[in-house]
Coordinates of C-alpha atoms in Angstrom, one line a residue:
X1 CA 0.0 0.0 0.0
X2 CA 1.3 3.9 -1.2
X3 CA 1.3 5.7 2.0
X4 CA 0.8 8.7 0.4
X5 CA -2.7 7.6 -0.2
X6 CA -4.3 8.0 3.2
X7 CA -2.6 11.9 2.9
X8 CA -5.6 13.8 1.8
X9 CA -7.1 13.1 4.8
X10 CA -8.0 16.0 7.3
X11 CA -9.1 14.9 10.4
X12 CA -10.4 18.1 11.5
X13 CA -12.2 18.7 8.4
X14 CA -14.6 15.4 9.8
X15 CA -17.6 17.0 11.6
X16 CA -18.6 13.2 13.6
X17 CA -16.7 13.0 16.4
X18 CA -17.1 9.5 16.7
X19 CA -16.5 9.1 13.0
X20 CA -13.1 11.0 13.1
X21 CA -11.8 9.1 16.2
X22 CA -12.7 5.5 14.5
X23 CA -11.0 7.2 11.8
X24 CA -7.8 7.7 14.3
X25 CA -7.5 4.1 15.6
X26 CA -7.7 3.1 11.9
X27 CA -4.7 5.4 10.7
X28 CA -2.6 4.1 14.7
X29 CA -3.7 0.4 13.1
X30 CA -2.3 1.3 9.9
X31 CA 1.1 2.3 11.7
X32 CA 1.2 -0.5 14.1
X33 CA 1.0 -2.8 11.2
X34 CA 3.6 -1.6 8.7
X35 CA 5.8 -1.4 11.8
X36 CA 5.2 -5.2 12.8
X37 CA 5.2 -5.5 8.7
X38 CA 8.8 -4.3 9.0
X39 CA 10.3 -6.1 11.9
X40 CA 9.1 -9.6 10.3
X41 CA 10.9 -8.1 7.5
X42 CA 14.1 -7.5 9.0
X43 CA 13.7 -10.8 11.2
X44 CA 13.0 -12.8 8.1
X45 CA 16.0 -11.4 6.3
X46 CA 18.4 -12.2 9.4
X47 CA 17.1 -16.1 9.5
X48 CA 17.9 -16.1 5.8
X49 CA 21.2 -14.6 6.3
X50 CA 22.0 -17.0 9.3
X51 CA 20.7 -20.5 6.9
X52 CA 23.5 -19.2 4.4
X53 CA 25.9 -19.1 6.4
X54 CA 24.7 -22.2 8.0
X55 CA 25.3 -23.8 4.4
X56 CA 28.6 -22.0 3.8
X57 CA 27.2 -19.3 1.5
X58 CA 27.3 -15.3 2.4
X59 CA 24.6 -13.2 4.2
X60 CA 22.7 -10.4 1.8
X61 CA 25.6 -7.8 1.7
X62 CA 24.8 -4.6 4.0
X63 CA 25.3 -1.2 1.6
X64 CA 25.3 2.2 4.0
X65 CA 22.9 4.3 1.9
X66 CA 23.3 8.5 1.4
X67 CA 19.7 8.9 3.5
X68 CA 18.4 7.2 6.1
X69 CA 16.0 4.3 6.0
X70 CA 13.3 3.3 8.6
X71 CA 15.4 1.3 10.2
X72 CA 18.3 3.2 10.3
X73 CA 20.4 3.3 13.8
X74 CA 21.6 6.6 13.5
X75 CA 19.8 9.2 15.8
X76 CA 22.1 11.7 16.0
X77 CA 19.7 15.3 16.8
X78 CA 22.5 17.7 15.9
X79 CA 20.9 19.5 13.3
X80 CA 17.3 19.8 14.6
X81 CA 19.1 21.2 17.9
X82 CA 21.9 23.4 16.7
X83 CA 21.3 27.3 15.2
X84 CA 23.8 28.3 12.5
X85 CA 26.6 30.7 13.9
X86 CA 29.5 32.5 12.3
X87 CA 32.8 30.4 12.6
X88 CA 36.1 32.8 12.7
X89 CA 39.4 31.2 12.3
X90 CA 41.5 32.3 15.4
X91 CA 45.6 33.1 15.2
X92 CA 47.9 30.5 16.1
X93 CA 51.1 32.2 16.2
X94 CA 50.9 32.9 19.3
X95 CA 50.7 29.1 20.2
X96 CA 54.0 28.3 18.0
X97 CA 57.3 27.9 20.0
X98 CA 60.4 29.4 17.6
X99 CA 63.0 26.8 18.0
X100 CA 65.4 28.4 15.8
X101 CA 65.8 31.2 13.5
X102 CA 67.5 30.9 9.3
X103 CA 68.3 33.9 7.3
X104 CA 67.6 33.2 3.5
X105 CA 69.6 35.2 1.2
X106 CA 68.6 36.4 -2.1
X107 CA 71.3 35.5 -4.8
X108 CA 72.6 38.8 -5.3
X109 CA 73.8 37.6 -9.0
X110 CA 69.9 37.5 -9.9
X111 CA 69.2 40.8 -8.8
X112 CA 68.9 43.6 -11.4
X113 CA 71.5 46.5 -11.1
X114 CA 68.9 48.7 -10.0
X115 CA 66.8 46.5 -7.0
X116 CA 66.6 48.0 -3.5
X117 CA 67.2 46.4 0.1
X118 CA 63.4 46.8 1.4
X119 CA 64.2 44.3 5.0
X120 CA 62.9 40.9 5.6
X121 CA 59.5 38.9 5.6
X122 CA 59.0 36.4 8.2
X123 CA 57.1 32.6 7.3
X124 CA 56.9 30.8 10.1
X125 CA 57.0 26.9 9.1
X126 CA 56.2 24.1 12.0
X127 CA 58.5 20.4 11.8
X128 CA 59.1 17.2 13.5
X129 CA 61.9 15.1 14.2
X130 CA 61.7 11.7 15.2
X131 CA 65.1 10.3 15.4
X132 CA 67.0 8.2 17.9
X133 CA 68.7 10.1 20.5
X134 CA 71.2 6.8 21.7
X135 CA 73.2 7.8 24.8
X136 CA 76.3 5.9 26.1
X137 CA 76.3 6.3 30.1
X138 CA 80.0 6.0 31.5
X139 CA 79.3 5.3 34.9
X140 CA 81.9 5.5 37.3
X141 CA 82.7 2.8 39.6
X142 CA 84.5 2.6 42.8
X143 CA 85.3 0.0 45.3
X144 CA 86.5 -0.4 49.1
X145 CA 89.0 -2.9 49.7
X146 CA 87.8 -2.6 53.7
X147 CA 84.1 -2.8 52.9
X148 CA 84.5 -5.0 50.0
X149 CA 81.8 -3.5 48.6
X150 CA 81.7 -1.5 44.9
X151 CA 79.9 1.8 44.0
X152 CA 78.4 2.8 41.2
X153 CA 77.1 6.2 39.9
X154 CA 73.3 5.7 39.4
X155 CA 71.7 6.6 36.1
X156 CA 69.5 9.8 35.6
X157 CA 65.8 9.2 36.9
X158 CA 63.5 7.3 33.6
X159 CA 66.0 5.7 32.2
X160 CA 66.2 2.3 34.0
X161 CA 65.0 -0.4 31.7
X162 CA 67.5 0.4 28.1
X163 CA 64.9 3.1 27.4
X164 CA 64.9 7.1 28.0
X165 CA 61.6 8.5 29.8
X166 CA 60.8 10.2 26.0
X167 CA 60.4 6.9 24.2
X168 CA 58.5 5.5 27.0
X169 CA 56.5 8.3 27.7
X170 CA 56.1 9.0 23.3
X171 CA 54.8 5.0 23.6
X172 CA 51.7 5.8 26.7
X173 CA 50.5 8.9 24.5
X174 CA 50.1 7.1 21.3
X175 CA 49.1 4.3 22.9
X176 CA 46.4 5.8 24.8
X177 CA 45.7 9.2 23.4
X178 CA 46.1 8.3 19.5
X179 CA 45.0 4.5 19.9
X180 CA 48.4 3.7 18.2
X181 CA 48.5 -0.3 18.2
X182 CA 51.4 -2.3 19.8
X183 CA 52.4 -3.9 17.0
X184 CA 52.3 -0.2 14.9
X185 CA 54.4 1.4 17.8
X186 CA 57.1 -1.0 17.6
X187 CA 57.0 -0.7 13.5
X188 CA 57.3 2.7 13.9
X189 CA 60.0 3.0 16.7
X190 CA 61.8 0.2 14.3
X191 CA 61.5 2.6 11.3
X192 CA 63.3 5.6 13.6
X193 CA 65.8 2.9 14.2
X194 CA 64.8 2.3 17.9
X195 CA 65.9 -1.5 18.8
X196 CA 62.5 -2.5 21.0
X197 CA 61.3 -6.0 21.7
X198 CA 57.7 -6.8 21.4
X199 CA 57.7 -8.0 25.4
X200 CA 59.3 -4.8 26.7
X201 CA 56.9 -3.0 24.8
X202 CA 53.8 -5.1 25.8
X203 CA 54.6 -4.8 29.6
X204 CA 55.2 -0.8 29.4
X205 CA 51.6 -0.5 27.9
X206 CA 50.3 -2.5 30.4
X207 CA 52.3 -2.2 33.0
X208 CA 49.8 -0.9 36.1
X209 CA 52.3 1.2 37.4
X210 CA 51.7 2.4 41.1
X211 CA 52.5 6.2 40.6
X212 CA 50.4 6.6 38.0
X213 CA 47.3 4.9 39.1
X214 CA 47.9 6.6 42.7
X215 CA 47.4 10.0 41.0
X216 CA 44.7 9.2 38.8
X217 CA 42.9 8.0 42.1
X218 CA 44.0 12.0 43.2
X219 CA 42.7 13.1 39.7
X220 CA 39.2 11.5 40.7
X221 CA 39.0 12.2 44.5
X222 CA 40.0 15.8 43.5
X223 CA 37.1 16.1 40.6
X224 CA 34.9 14.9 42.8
X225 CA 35.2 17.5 45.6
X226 CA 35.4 20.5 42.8
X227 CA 31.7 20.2 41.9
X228 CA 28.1 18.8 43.5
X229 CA 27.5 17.1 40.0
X230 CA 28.8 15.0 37.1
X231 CA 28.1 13.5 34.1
X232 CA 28.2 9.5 34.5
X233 CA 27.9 7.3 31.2
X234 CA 29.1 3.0 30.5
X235 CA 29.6 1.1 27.5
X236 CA 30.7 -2.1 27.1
X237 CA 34.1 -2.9 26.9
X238 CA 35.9 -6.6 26.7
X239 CA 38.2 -7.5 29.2
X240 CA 40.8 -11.0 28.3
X241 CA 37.7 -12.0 26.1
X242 CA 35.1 -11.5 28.3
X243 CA 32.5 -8.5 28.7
X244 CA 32.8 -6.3 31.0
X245 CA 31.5 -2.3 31.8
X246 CA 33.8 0.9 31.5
X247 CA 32.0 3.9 33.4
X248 CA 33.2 7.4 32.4
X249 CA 32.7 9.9 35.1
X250 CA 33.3 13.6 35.2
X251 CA 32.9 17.4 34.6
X252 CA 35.0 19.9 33.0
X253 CA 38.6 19.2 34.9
X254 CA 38.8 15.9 34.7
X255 CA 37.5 12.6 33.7
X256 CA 37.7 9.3 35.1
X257 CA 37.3 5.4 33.8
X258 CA 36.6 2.9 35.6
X259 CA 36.0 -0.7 34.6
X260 CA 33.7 -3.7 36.2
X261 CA 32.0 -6.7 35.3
X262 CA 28.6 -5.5 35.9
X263 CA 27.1 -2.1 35.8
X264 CA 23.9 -2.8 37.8
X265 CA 23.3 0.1 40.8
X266 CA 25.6 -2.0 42.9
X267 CA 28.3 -1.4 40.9
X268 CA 27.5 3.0 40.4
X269 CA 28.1 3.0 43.9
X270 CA 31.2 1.0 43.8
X271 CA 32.2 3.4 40.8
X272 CA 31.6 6.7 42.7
X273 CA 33.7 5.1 45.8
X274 CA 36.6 5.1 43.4
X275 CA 35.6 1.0 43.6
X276 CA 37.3 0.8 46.8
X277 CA 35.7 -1.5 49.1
X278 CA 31.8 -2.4 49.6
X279 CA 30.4 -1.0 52.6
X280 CA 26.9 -1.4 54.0
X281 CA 25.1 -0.1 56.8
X282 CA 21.3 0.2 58.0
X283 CA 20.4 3.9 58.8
X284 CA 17.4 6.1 58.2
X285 CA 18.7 6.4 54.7
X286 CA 18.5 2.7 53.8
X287 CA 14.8 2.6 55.4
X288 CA 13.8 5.4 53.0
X289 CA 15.6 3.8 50.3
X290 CA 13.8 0.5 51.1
X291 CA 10.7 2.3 51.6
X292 CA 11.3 3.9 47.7
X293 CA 11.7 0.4 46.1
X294 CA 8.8 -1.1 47.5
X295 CA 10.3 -3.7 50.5
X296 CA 7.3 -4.8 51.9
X297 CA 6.8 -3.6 55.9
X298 CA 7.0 -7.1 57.2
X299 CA 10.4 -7.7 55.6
X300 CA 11.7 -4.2 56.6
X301 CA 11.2 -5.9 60.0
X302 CA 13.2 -8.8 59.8
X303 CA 15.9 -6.0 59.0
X304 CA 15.7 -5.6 63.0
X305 CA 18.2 -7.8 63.9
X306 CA 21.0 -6.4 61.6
X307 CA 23.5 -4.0 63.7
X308 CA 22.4 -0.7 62.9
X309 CA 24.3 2.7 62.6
X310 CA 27.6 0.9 62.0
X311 CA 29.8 0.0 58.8
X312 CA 30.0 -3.7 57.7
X313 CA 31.9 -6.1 55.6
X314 CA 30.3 -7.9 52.4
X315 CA 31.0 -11.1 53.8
X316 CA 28.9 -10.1 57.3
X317 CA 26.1 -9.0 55.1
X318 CA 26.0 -11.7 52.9
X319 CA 25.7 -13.7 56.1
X320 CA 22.9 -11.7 57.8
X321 CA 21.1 -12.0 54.9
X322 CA 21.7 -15.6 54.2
X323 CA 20.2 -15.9 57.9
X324 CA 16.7 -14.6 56.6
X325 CA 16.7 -16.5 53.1
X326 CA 13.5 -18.5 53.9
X327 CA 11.9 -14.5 53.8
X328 CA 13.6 -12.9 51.7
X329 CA 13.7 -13.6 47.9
X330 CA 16.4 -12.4 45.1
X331 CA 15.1 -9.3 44.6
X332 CA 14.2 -8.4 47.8
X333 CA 18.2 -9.2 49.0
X334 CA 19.1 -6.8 46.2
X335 CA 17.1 -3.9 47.5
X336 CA 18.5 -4.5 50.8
X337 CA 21.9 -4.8 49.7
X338 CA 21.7 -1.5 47.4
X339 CA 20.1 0.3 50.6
X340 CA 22.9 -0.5 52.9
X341 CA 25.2 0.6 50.7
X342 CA 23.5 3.8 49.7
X343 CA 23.9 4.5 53.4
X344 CA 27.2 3.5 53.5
X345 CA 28.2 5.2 50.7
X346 CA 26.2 8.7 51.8
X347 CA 28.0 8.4 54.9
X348 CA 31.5 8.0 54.5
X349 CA 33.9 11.0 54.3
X350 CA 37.0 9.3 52.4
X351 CA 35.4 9.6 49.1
X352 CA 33.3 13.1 48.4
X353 CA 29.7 12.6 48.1
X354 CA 28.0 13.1 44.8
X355 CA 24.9 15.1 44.9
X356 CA 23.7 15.4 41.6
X357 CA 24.2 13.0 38.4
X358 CA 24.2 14.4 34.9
X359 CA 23.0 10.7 33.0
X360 CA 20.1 8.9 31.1
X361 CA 17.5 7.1 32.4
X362 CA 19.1 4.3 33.0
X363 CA 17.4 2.4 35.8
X364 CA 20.9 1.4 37.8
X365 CA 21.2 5.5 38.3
X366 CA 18.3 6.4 40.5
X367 CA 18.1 6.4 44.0
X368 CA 22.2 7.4 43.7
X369 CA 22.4 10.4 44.6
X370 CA 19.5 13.1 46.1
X371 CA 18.9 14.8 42.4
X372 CA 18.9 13.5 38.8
X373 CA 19.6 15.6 35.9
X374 CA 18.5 13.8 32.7
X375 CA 20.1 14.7 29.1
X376 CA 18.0 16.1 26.9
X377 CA 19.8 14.8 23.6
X378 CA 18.9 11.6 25.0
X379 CA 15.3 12.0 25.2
X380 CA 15.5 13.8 22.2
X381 CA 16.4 10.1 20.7
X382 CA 13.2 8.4 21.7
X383 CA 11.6 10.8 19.2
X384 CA 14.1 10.5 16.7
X385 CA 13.6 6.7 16.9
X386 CA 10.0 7.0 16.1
X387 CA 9.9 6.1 12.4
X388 CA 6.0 6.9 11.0
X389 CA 4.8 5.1 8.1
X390 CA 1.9 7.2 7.2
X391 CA 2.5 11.0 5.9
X392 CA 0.4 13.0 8.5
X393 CA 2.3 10.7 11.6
X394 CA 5.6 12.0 10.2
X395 CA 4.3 15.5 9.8
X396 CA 3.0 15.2 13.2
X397 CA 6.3 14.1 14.5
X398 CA 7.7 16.6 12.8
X399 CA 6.0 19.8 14.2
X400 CA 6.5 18.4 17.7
X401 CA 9.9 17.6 17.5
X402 CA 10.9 21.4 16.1
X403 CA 8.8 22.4 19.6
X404 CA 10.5 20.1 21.5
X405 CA 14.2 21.4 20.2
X406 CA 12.9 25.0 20.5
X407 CA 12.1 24.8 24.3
X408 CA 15.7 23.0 24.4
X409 CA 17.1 26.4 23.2
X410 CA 15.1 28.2 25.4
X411 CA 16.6 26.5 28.7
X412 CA 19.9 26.7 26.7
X413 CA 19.3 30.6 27.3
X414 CA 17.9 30.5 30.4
X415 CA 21.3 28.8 31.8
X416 CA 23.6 31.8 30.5
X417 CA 20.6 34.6 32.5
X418 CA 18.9 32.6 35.3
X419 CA 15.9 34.7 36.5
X420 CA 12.9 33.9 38.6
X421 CA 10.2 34.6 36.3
X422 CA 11.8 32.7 33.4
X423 CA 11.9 30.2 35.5
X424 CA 8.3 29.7 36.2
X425 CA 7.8 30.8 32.5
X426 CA 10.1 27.7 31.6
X427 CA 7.9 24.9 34.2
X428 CA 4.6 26.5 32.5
X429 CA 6.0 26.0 29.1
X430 CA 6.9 22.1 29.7
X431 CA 4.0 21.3 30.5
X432 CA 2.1 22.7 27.7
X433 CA 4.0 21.5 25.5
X434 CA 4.2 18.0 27.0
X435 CA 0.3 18.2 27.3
X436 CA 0.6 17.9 23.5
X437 CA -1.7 15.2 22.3
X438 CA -1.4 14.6 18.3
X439 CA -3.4 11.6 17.6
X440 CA -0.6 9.9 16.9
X441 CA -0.5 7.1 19.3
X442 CA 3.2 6.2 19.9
X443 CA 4.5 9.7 20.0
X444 CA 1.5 10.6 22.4
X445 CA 2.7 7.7 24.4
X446 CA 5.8 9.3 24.3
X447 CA 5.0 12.6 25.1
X448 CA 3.5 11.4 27.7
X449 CA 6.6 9.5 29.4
X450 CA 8.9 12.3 28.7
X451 CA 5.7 14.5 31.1
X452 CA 7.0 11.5 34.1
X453 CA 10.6 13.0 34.0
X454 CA 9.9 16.5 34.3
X455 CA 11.9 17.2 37.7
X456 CA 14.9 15.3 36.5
X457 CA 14.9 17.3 32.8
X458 CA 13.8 20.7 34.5
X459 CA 16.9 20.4 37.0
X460 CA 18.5 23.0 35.4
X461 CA 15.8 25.8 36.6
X462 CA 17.2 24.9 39.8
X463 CA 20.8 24.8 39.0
X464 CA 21.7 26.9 36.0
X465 CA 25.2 25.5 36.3
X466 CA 23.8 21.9 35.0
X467 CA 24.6 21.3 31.5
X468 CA 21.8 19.7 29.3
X469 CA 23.0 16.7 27.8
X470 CA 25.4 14.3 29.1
X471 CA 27.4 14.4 25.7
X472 CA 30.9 15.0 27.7
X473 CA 30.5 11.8 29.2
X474 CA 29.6 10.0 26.2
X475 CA 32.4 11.5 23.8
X476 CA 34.4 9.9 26.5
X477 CA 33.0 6.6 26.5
X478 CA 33.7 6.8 22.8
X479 CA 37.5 7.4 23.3
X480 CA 37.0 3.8 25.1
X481 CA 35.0 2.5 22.2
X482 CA 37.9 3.3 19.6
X483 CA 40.4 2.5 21.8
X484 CA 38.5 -1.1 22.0
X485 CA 38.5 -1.1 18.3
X486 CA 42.3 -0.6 17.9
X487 CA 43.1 -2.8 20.4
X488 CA 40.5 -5.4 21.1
X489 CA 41.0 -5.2 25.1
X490 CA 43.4 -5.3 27.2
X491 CA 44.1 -9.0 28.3
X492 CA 44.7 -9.2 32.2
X493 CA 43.3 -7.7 35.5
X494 CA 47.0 -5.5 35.2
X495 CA 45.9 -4.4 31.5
X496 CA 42.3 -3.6 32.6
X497 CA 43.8 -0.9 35.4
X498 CA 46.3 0.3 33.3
X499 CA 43.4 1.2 30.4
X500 CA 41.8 3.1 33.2
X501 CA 44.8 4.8 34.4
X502 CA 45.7 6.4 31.4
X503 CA 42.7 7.0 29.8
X504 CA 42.1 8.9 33.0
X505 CA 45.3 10.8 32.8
X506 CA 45.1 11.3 29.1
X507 CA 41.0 12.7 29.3
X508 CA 42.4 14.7 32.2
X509 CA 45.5 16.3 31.1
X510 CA 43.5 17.1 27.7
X511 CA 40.9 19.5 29.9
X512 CA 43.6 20.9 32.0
X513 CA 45.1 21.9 28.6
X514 CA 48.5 20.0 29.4
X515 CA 50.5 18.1 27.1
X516 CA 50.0 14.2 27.7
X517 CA 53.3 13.9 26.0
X518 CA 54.8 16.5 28.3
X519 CA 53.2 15.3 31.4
X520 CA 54.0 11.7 31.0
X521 CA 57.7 12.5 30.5
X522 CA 57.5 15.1 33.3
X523 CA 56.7 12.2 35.8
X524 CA 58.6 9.3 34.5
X525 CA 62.1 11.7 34.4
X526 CA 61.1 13.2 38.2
X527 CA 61.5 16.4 36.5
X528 CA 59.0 18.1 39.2
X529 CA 57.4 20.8 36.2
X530 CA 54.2 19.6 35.9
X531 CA 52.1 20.6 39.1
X532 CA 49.5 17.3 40.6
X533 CA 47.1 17.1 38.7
X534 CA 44.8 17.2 41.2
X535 CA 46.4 20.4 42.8
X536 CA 45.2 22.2 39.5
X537 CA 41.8 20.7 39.2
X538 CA 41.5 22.2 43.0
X539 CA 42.8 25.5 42.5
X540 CA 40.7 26.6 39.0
X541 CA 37.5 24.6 40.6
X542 CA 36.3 27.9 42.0
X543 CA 37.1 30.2 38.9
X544 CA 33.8 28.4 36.9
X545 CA 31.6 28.2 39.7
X546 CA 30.5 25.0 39.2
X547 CA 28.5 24.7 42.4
X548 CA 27.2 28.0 42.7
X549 CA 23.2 27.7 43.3
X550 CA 24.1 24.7 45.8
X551 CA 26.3 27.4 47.8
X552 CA 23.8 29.8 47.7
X553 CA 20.8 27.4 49.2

């Protein structure tokens, strides 16, 4: 059937009420149909692929096309959401270091008899050199007859191992920052006519190296504590072959991996405790946590003969609860056991509290932390993912969708000159335009969940300081996702922390505006330049004001 048939019809032009809302559930039929239509298309076509290659043959060949299709995965919202500006080309000569300055001469034999000396023009011209840089160390050596003992002069500081701190720290930043393979490092360090085994090179990459993990613990300790909120985003990452979670946490000094085998709300709270660790303890917060979920009253009670106000081990919990198994079912363990760490978590003082989490609506993130500040690009996907077969659903979807990205500029605005009356203007505005109903069944269903989130995506009338999307933290996960690409995954518990490690540094170091390169050889030479990180995400903290509106109530 040619959708474009049913497109002459005008629903408000049909006087019957009755008549134009049978005529409503017909068109939502019609939709609900060609999109069951298409999944048993798709499905069909995956069964045939698999039987081919059941039988040896290949799969019908996958072609990316110029526009998208229905099905198409790609949901990106950055031209609905973005307005046109004017892009200006800033200097960089300011930004170029002179290493050395060469006088060109004009040959004065080419020069007519009559041509005047009018000065100099400057070009300024940018080059690398990669060669090696092979040093011979003579060191001395003494001995003591008396003692009978020798002594020998030490080398200089990064340079144990055959190799200076700039190859090793040249090898972490295109490792880590560029995604440079191993076996492409050592190819190229071959080609510069470095002499580097594969193994040496395999254990500096993953290498979990105590001084650098200790300061990307500082890096993350010290985020924390320079704002109330963060963006928090996962993706899956594969760890010696099996899967595993990378969570990306941060704000704009710093950024922070982490990587577990499960990402359920267990495991948040493990991530935002630097996955130091568990704790639980029954307070007043786990009862109100409880009490949130849904534990029933009677088995809140059996929760009397746990120790309360006091910090305990996994193991003793595990065994608490193991005492009440006949009572308490799977789900019910995991409430308790997410309560008593909540408590734990909220009531520690090693690890700074989060207060607000910039995320999606990901069920493992609520109940965290006290507020919830959903992205807006995200729900802007659910839309986007609405693909209408009939003309007046995808003008419908449409229309509402240029609203809903209008209203996103509005509170875009409203952040850069916070006042009190665009604030209420901004809660009336939601939900009028939230109150939409179009006729169109799924995106009125739609509509209509996006109404349920309205303190989470209205934060921001609250806090001005909240960004609106949680893009930050996904543009890191990707860093992670190509990194995976290059390089597969790292192969042992070691490799797993050193990924984390220097991803952390290397996201950091980028939004401190700090050379990788320089800071890696800073540290592995003890050269002392480079400040802590974490001393300079603490002292430019209170130049953005990132926690301003908390401070003020």
């Amino acid at each position: 059937m040619d959708p474009t048939l049913l497109a002459p019809i005008d629903l408000a032009a049909i006087p019957d009420p009755g008549a134009r809302q049978a005529i409503q559930g017909l068109l939502n039929l019609v939709e609900q149909l060609a999109a069951e239509n298409r999944a048993l298309r798709d499905e069909n076509q995956r069964l045939r692929d698999e039987n081919d290659r059941l039988k040896g043959e290949r799969g019908k060949p996958t072609f990316r096309s110029a526009k998208p299709s229905a099905g198409s995965t790609d949901y990106s919202s950055e031209r609905e959401r973005r307005q046109p500006g004017t892009w200006q080309k800033g200097p960089k000569r300011d930004r170029i270091t002179i290493t050395r300055t060469e006088r060109l001469t004009v040959d004065r034999a080419s020069l007519p008899p009559d041509a005047e000396y009018k000065g100099v023009e400057t070009v300024v011209v940018q080059d690398v050199r990669l060669e090696v840089n092979g040093v011979c160390f003579e060191k001395e050596v003494w001995y003591s007859p008396s003692l009978r003992k020798s002594y020998r002069a030490s080398l200089p500081a990064g340079y144990d191992g055959e190799f200076g701190p700039g190859l090793k720290a040249l090898a972490l930043a295109l490792h880590y920052a560029a995604n440079v393979t191993q076996p492409k490092l050592r190819e190229l360090f071959e080609q510069a006519g470095v002499v580097i085994s594969s193994g040496y090179l395999a254990d500096l990459l993953s290498q979990d190296r105590a001084d650098f993990k200790t300061e990307a613990t500082a890096v993350f300790q010290a985020g924390l504590r320079s704002s109330p909120w963060h963006h928090l985003d996962d993706t899956r990452t594969r760890v010696d072959g099996q899967s595993e979670h990378c969570h990306v946490i941060g704000n704009p000094l710093y950024t922070a991996y982490l990587t577990t085998p499960r990402k359920d709300r267990l495991t948040v709270l493990d991530v935002l405790r630097g996955g130091t660790e568990r704790r639980f303890r029954l307070d007043a917060v786990a009862e109100r946590y409880l009490e949130w979920v849904g534990l029933s009253a009677s088995a809140r009670r059996r929760l009397a003969a746990f120790p309360r106000d006091q910090d305990l081990d996994e193991a003793t919990i595990l065994g608490l609860l193991d005492a009440q198994r006949l009572w308490l079912g799977p789900q019910q363990r995991t409430w308790i056991l997410e309560a008593l760490a909540l408590a734990a978590y909220q009531a520690q003082d090693t690890w700074p509290v989060v207060q607000t989490l910039v995320c999606d609506d990901a069920p493992q993130f609520r109940g965290v932390t006290d507020e919830l500040a959903l992205c807006w690009i995200h729900e802007g996907r659910h839309y986007t993912k609405l693909s209408p077969y009939l003309p007046r659903h995808q003008t419908l979807l449409a229309a509402f969708k240029g609203r809903f990205w209008a209203y996103y500029r509005e509170l875009l605005a409203y952040r850069e000159h916070p006042s009190a009356d665009e604030r209420t203007r901004l809660g009336a505005a939601f939900d009028a335009l939230f109150a939409t109903e179009t006729g169109y069944r799924l995106l009125d269903e739609r509509i209509a969940l996006t109404r349920t989130k309205k303190d989470s995506l209205l934060l921001v009338l609250d806090h001005p300081e909240l960004p609106l999307h949680n893009n930050p933290a996904e543009l890191a996960a990707r860093q992670r996702v190509r990194k995976r690409d290059a390089s597969f995954g790292p192969r042992s518990p070691a490799g797993r922390a050193a990924w984390d490690t220097f991803h952390t540094l290397a996201a950091t170091t980028h939004k401190l505006g700090l050379s990788l390169y320089a800071y890696l050889r800073d540290r592995l030479a003890h050269a002392g330049q480079v400040p802590p990180l974490a001393d300079l995400i603490t002292a430019r903290a209170p130049a953005l004001h990132l926690g301003a509106s908390w401070a003020a109530s």
